[in-house]
């Protein structure tokens, strides 16, 4: 249980200019996706790669989001949902979202109060369902974050959507790049957990099931075997635990997805992963 007023990492908001093409890519990787859903009041459409959280009270997924009507987009989302594809926000779950909003303000962030939203999922062969949630919109900083509170969390935990042919189990880590990883100690206060040092000068910010790891640019090539060292402060990608790297490799090969192996992990580079480095590690079910 998090401390009162703090929050845990729940999922990632990834902007994709073409939602259909992005969904097709993840299906080729061996993921199952939710049907398209719309937040009519905001002009936003999304599909999700839902996985299995360890802890109660939260979900665990990658959200592919795209605008379908920019005239309805909230002002803050105009910037978030534009440009090249990639991670746009780390989304936290707050059991006491009003208290978390006050904590954000106390830490110096400018943020509007939580807004209530509803989306519709049209499920083939079933009646539509309407997930509802409160949301704090992303704050404008180098590593954007926002927060939500679920009202019908069970809809995100359906076994038919959280079991994947590639054996994906859960999102375990978010990777970011910064010249000084220790300058983001604010996340320790928001998560309610002390940060700790990682390898090669990295800094780890635990939040429960999912850890934020901020690495130095010069360590990226060594750590992940990518072709170049990134510049600036930004989200680099994420790590997903799978039950079987063998099944994962087979899914990627069947889907024609390029990947490389490094330090015992399978990696899909950002040039393939819609701007994100996707790292797969083998773990328990």
Short mmCIF file of C-alpha atoms in Angstrom, two decimals:
data_model
loop_
_atom_site.label_atom_id
_atom_site.label_comp_id
_atom_site.label_asym_id
_atom_site.label_seq_id
_atom_site.Cartn_x
_atom_site.Cartn_y
_atom_site.Cartn_z
CA UNK A 1 0.00 0.00 0.00
CA UNK A 2 1.34 3.42 -0.93
CA UNK A 3 1.52 6.19 1.65
CA UNK A 4 -1.53 8.45 1.84
CA UNK A 5 -1.56 10.96 -1.00
CA UNK A 6 1.17 9.28 -3.06
CA UNK A 7 0.77 7.24 -6.25
CA UNK A 8 2.19 4.26 -8.14
CA UNK A 9 3.12 3.84 -11.78
CA UNK A 10 0.18 2.16 -13.52
CA UNK A 11 0.71 2.43 -17.28
CA UNK A 12 2.27 4.37 -20.12
CA UNK A 13 0.55 6.77 -22.48
CA UNK A 14 2.09 6.36 -25.94
CA UNK A 15 1.13 8.72 -28.75
CA UNK A 16 0.67 7.11 -32.16
CA UNK A 17 -0.30 9.17 -35.23
CA UNK A 18 -1.93 6.11 -36.87
CA UNK A 19 -3.83 4.01 -34.33
CA UNK A 20 -4.66 1.19 -36.74
CA UNK A 21 -1.06 0.81 -37.92
CA UNK A 22 0.23 0.88 -34.33
CA UNK A 23 -2.26 -1.79 -33.24
CA UNK A 24 -1.28 -3.97 -36.19
CA UNK A 25 2.39 -3.68 -35.20
CA UNK A 26 1.74 -4.81 -31.62
CA UNK A 27 -0.43 -7.66 -32.85
CA UNK A 28 2.48 -8.78 -35.02
CA UNK A 29 4.65 -8.75 -31.89
CA UNK A 30 2.25 -11.27 -30.35
CA UNK A 31 0.09 -9.03 -28.17
CA UNK A 32 -3.68 -9.01 -27.85
CA UNK A 33 -5.23 -5.56 -27.83
CA UNK A 34 -8.49 -4.15 -26.55
CA UNK A 35 -11.04 -2.89 -29.09
CA UNK A 36 -10.89 0.75 -30.08
CA UNK A 37 -12.42 2.97 -27.41
CA UNK A 38 -13.36 6.63 -27.59
CA UNK A 39 -13.45 9.38 -25.02
CA UNK A 40 -16.07 11.40 -26.87
CA UNK A 41 -15.77 14.49 -24.69
CA UNK A 42 -12.05 14.80 -25.50
CA UNK A 43 -11.87 13.59 -29.10
CA UNK A 44 -9.44 10.82 -28.12
CA UNK A 45 -9.28 7.21 -29.35
CA UNK A 46 -7.13 4.46 -27.91
CA UNK A 47 -6.30 0.78 -27.80
CA UNK A 48 -4.54 -0.94 -24.92
CA UNK A 49 -2.10 -3.78 -24.35
CA UNK A 50 -3.39 -4.94 -20.96
CA UNK A 51 -1.19 -7.09 -18.72
CA UNK A 52 -1.36 -8.51 -15.20
CA UNK A 53 -0.47 -6.32 -12.20
CA UNK A 54 0.96 -7.92 -9.08
CA UNK A 55 -0.68 -5.46 -6.71
CA UNK A 56 -4.36 -4.86 -6.07
CA UNK A 57 -5.89 -1.53 -6.93
CA UNK A 58 -4.09 -0.89 -10.21
CA UNK A 59 -3.82 -1.96 -13.82
CA UNK A 60 -0.73 -2.64 -15.95
CA UNK A 61 -0.67 -1.71 -19.62
CA UNK A 62 0.64 0.22 -22.59
CA UNK A 63 -1.88 2.69 -23.97
CA UNK A 64 -1.80 3.58 -27.67
CA UNK A 65 -3.55 6.93 -27.99
CA UNK A 66 -4.45 9.08 -30.96
CA UNK A 67 -6.79 12.03 -31.51
CA UNK A 68 -9.74 11.49 -33.82
CA UNK A 69 -11.16 15.01 -33.41
CA UNK A 70 -8.57 17.66 -32.57
CA UNK A 71 -11.28 20.30 -32.10
CA UNK A 72 -12.33 18.50 -28.89
CA UNK A 73 -8.85 17.90 -27.47
CA UNK A 74 -8.16 19.61 -24.12
CA UNK A 75 -5.49 22.27 -24.61
CA UNK A 76 -2.79 20.34 -22.75
CA UNK A 77 -3.39 17.29 -24.95
CA UNK A 78 -2.77 19.22 -28.17
CA UNK A 79 0.95 19.13 -27.41
CA UNK A 80 0.95 15.66 -25.87
CA UNK A 81 -0.72 14.10 -28.91
CA UNK A 82 1.43 15.56 -31.66
CA UNK A 83 4.82 15.08 -33.33
CA UNK A 84 6.51 11.72 -33.71
CA UNK A 85 5.24 8.56 -32.03
CA UNK A 86 6.57 7.81 -28.57
CA UNK A 87 5.94 7.82 -24.82
CA UNK A 88 4.14 10.99 -23.84
CA UNK A 89 3.37 10.41 -20.16
CA UNK A 90 3.95 8.03 -17.28
CA UNK A 91 0.50 7.48 -15.79
CA UNK A 92 0.19 6.92 -12.05
CA UNK A 93 -2.71 5.46 -10.13
CA UNK A 94 -3.78 7.38 -7.04
CA UNK A 95 -6.17 5.84 -4.56
CA UNK A 96 -6.74 9.31 -3.11
CA UNK A 97 -6.51 11.42 -6.24
CA UNK A 98 -7.48 14.72 -4.61
CA UNK A 99 -4.77 14.22 -1.98
CA UNK A 100 -2.28 13.36 -4.71
CA UNK A 101 -3.24 16.52 -6.57
CA UNK A 102 -2.50 18.53 -3.44
CA UNK A 103 0.88 16.78 -3.17
CA UNK A 104 1.63 17.75 -6.78
CA UNK A 105 0.82 21.38 -6.05
CA UNK A 106 2.98 21.27 -2.91
CA UNK A 107 5.88 20.01 -5.04
CA UNK A 108 5.57 23.05 -7.31
CA UNK A 109 3.66 21.58 -10.25
CA UNK A 110 0.98 23.57 -12.01
CA UNK A 111 -1.99 21.27 -12.49
CA UNK A 112 -5.74 21.56 -12.94
CA UNK A 113 -7.93 19.52 -10.56
CA UNK A 114 -8.87 15.96 -11.55
CA UNK A 115 -11.46 15.66 -14.32
CA UNK A 116 -13.99 12.84 -14.68
CA UNK A 117 -14.02 10.89 -17.94
CA UNK A 118 -15.77 7.92 -19.49
CA UNK A 119 -14.92 5.79 -22.50
CA UNK A 120 -16.89 3.18 -24.41
CA UNK A 121 -15.58 -0.28 -25.32
CA UNK A 122 -17.62 -2.04 -27.96
CA UNK A 123 -16.83 -5.71 -27.42
CA UNK A 124 -17.77 -8.14 -30.21
CA UNK A 125 -20.54 -10.47 -29.05
CA UNK A 126 -21.12 -8.55 -25.81
CA UNK A 127 -22.86 -5.42 -24.63
CA UNK A 128 -20.69 -2.29 -24.62
CA UNK A 129 -18.98 -1.36 -21.34
CA UNK A 130 -18.11 2.10 -20.09
CA UNK A 131 -14.89 2.42 -18.07
CA UNK A 132 -14.99 5.55 -15.89
CA UNK A 133 -12.08 7.29 -14.22
CA UNK A 134 -10.81 10.54 -12.81
CA UNK A 135 -7.73 11.92 -14.51
CA UNK A 136 -5.13 14.58 -13.81
CA UNK A 137 -3.76 15.73 -17.17
CA UNK A 138 -0.02 15.43 -17.92
CA UNK A 139 2.18 18.10 -16.39
CA UNK A 140 4.61 19.85 -18.69
CA UNK A 141 8.12 18.73 -17.76
CA UNK A 142 10.96 16.80 -19.36
CA UNK A 143 9.52 13.50 -18.07
CA UNK A 144 5.78 14.07 -18.18
CA UNK A 145 3.49 12.28 -15.77
CA UNK A 146 -0.16 12.32 -14.85
CA UNK A 147 -2.49 10.31 -12.63
CA UNK A 148 -5.81 8.51 -12.66
CA UNK A 149 -8.29 6.83 -10.35
CA UNK A 150 -10.38 3.89 -11.59
CA UNK A 151 -14.07 3.31 -10.88
CA UNK A 152 -14.38 -0.09 -12.60
CA UNK A 153 -10.87 -1.51 -12.55
CA UNK A 154 -12.07 -5.06 -13.24
CA UNK A 155 -12.62 -4.13 -16.89
CA UNK A 156 -8.84 -3.73 -17.28
CA UNK A 157 -8.12 -7.14 -15.77
CA UNK A 158 -10.07 -9.42 -18.12
CA UNK A 159 -8.14 -12.63 -18.67
CA UNK A 160 -8.99 -12.76 -22.39
CA UNK A 161 -7.15 -9.47 -22.87
CA UNK A 162 -4.29 -9.98 -20.41
CA UNK A 163 -3.10 -13.34 -21.84
CA UNK A 164 -0.84 -12.87 -24.85
CA UNK A 165 0.50 -15.31 -27.47
CA UNK A 166 4.02 -13.95 -26.88
CA UNK A 167 3.68 -14.84 -23.14
CA UNK A 168 3.84 -11.20 -21.94
CA UNK A 169 3.10 -10.98 -18.22
CA UNK A 170 3.52 -7.41 -17.05
CA UNK A 171 5.19 -4.05 -17.46
CA UNK A 172 8.01 -3.90 -14.91
CA UNK A 173 10.18 -0.92 -15.74
CA UNK A 174 10.13 2.41 -17.50
CA UNK A 175 13.47 3.69 -18.80
CA UNK A 176 14.31 7.36 -19.24
CA UNK A 177 17.50 9.23 -20.12
CA UNK A 178 18.94 12.27 -18.34
CA UNK A 179 22.39 13.74 -17.85
CA UNK A 180 21.78 13.91 -14.10
CA UNK A 181 19.37 11.14 -13.05
CA UNK A 182 19.40 12.35 -9.44
CA UNK A 183 17.69 15.62 -10.36
CA UNK A 184 14.33 13.81 -10.44
CA UNK A 185 14.10 13.15 -6.70
CA UNK A 186 10.60 14.62 -6.88
CA UNK A 187 9.47 11.18 -8.02
CA UNK A 188 10.59 9.75 -4.67
CA UNK A 189 8.20 12.13 -2.95
CA UNK A 190 5.37 11.46 -5.39
CA UNK A 191 5.81 7.67 -5.12
CA UNK A 192 6.45 7.64 -1.38
CA UNK A 193 9.58 5.45 -1.77
CA UNK A 194 13.27 6.26 -1.47
CA UNK A 195 15.30 6.20 -4.68
CA UNK A 196 18.44 4.13 -4.98
CA UNK A 197 21.51 4.02 -7.18
CA UNK A 198 21.64 1.67 -10.15
CA UNK A 199 24.45 0.51 -12.42
CA UNK A 200 26.50 2.90 -14.57
CA UNK A 201 25.26 5.97 -12.70
CA UNK A 202 21.57 5.22 -13.15
CA UNK A 203 18.97 6.16 -10.57
CA UNK A 204 16.04 3.90 -9.66
CA UNK A 205 12.72 5.30 -8.47
CA UNK A 206 10.55 2.39 -7.21
CA UNK A 207 6.78 2.81 -7.13
CA UNK A 208 5.45 -0.67 -6.42
CA UNK A 209 5.10 -3.10 -9.33
CA UNK A 210 6.88 -0.78 -11.76
CA UNK A 211 10.19 1.06 -11.36
CA UNK A 212 11.30 4.20 -13.15
CA UNK A 213 14.98 3.89 -14.10
CA UNK A 214 16.77 7.01 -15.32
CA UNK A 215 20.06 6.27 -17.06
CA UNK A 216 22.84 8.49 -18.32
CA UNK A 217 23.05 8.96 -22.12
CA UNK A 218 26.55 7.49 -22.32
CA UNK A 219 25.36 4.27 -20.66
CA UNK A 220 22.49 3.53 -23.04
CA UNK A 221 24.54 1.76 -25.71
CA UNK A 222 26.27 -0.46 -23.16
CA UNK A 223 23.09 -1.23 -21.24
CA UNK A 224 20.77 -1.96 -24.16
CA UNK A 225 22.91 -2.52 -27.25
CA UNK A 226 21.25 0.26 -29.27
CA UNK A 227 23.04 1.87 -32.17
CA UNK A 228 23.44 5.38 -30.79
CA UNK A 229 23.43 7.39 -27.58
CA UNK A 230 20.30 9.54 -27.20
CA UNK A 231 20.44 13.26 -26.57
CA UNK A 232 18.46 15.30 -24.06
CA UNK A 233 16.14 14.20 -21.28
CA UNK A 234 13.29 11.98 -22.39
CA UNK A 235 11.61 8.61 -21.98
CA UNK A 236 13.62 5.89 -23.67
CA UNK A 237 11.28 2.90 -23.45
CA UNK A 238 10.02 0.16 -21.18
CA UNK A 239 10.64 -3.40 -20.05
CA UNK A 240 8.06 -6.19 -20.17
CA UNK A 241 8.39 -9.46 -18.31
CA UNK A 242 7.47 -12.53 -20.35
CA UNK A 243 6.95 -16.11 -19.20
CA UNK A 244 9.08 -17.46 -22.06
CA UNK A 245 11.68 -15.68 -24.20
CA UNK A 246 11.38 -18.62 -26.59
CA UNK A 247 7.71 -17.90 -27.20
CA UNK A 248 8.49 -14.21 -27.46
CA UNK A 249 11.18 -14.79 -30.09
CA UNK A 250 8.83 -17.05 -32.07
CA UNK A 251 6.10 -14.38 -32.03
CA UNK A 252 8.49 -11.68 -33.19
CA UNK A 253 9.85 -13.87 -35.98
CA UNK A 254 6.36 -14.89 -37.10
CA UNK A 255 5.37 -11.22 -37.20
CA UNK A 256 8.45 -10.12 -39.12
CA UNK A 257 9.60 -7.91 -36.24
CA UNK A 258 13.30 -7.03 -36.12
CA UNK A 259 14.96 -7.48 -32.73
CA UNK A 260 18.35 -7.96 -31.13
CA UNK A 261 19.52 -9.73 -28.01
CA UNK A 262 21.64 -8.07 -25.34
CA UNK A 263 22.62 -9.09 -21.82
CA UNK A 264 20.16 -11.97 -21.78
CA UNK A 265 17.21 -9.87 -22.91
CA UNK A 266 15.36 -9.42 -26.20
CA UNK A 267 15.15 -5.84 -27.46
CA UNK A 268 13.00 -4.18 -30.11
CA UNK A 269 14.66 -0.90 -31.06
CA UNK A 270 12.90 2.47 -31.09
CA UNK A 271 13.04 2.57 -34.88
CA UNK A 272 10.62 -0.39 -34.83
CA UNK A 273 8.85 0.16 -31.48
CA UNK A 274 7.13 3.45 -32.39
CA UNK A 275 9.85 5.58 -30.82
CA UNK A 276 10.29 3.35 -27.76
CA UNK A 277 12.96 0.81 -26.91
CA UNK A 278 11.02 -2.30 -25.85
CA UNK A 279 13.01 -4.70 -23.67
CA UNK A 280 11.74 -8.20 -22.86
CA UNK A 281 13.04 -10.18 -19.91
CA UNK A 282 12.05 -13.64 -18.75
CA UNK A 283 10.33 -14.02 -15.39
CA UNK A 284 7.51 -15.78 -13.60
CA UNK A 285 3.92 -15.99 -14.73
#
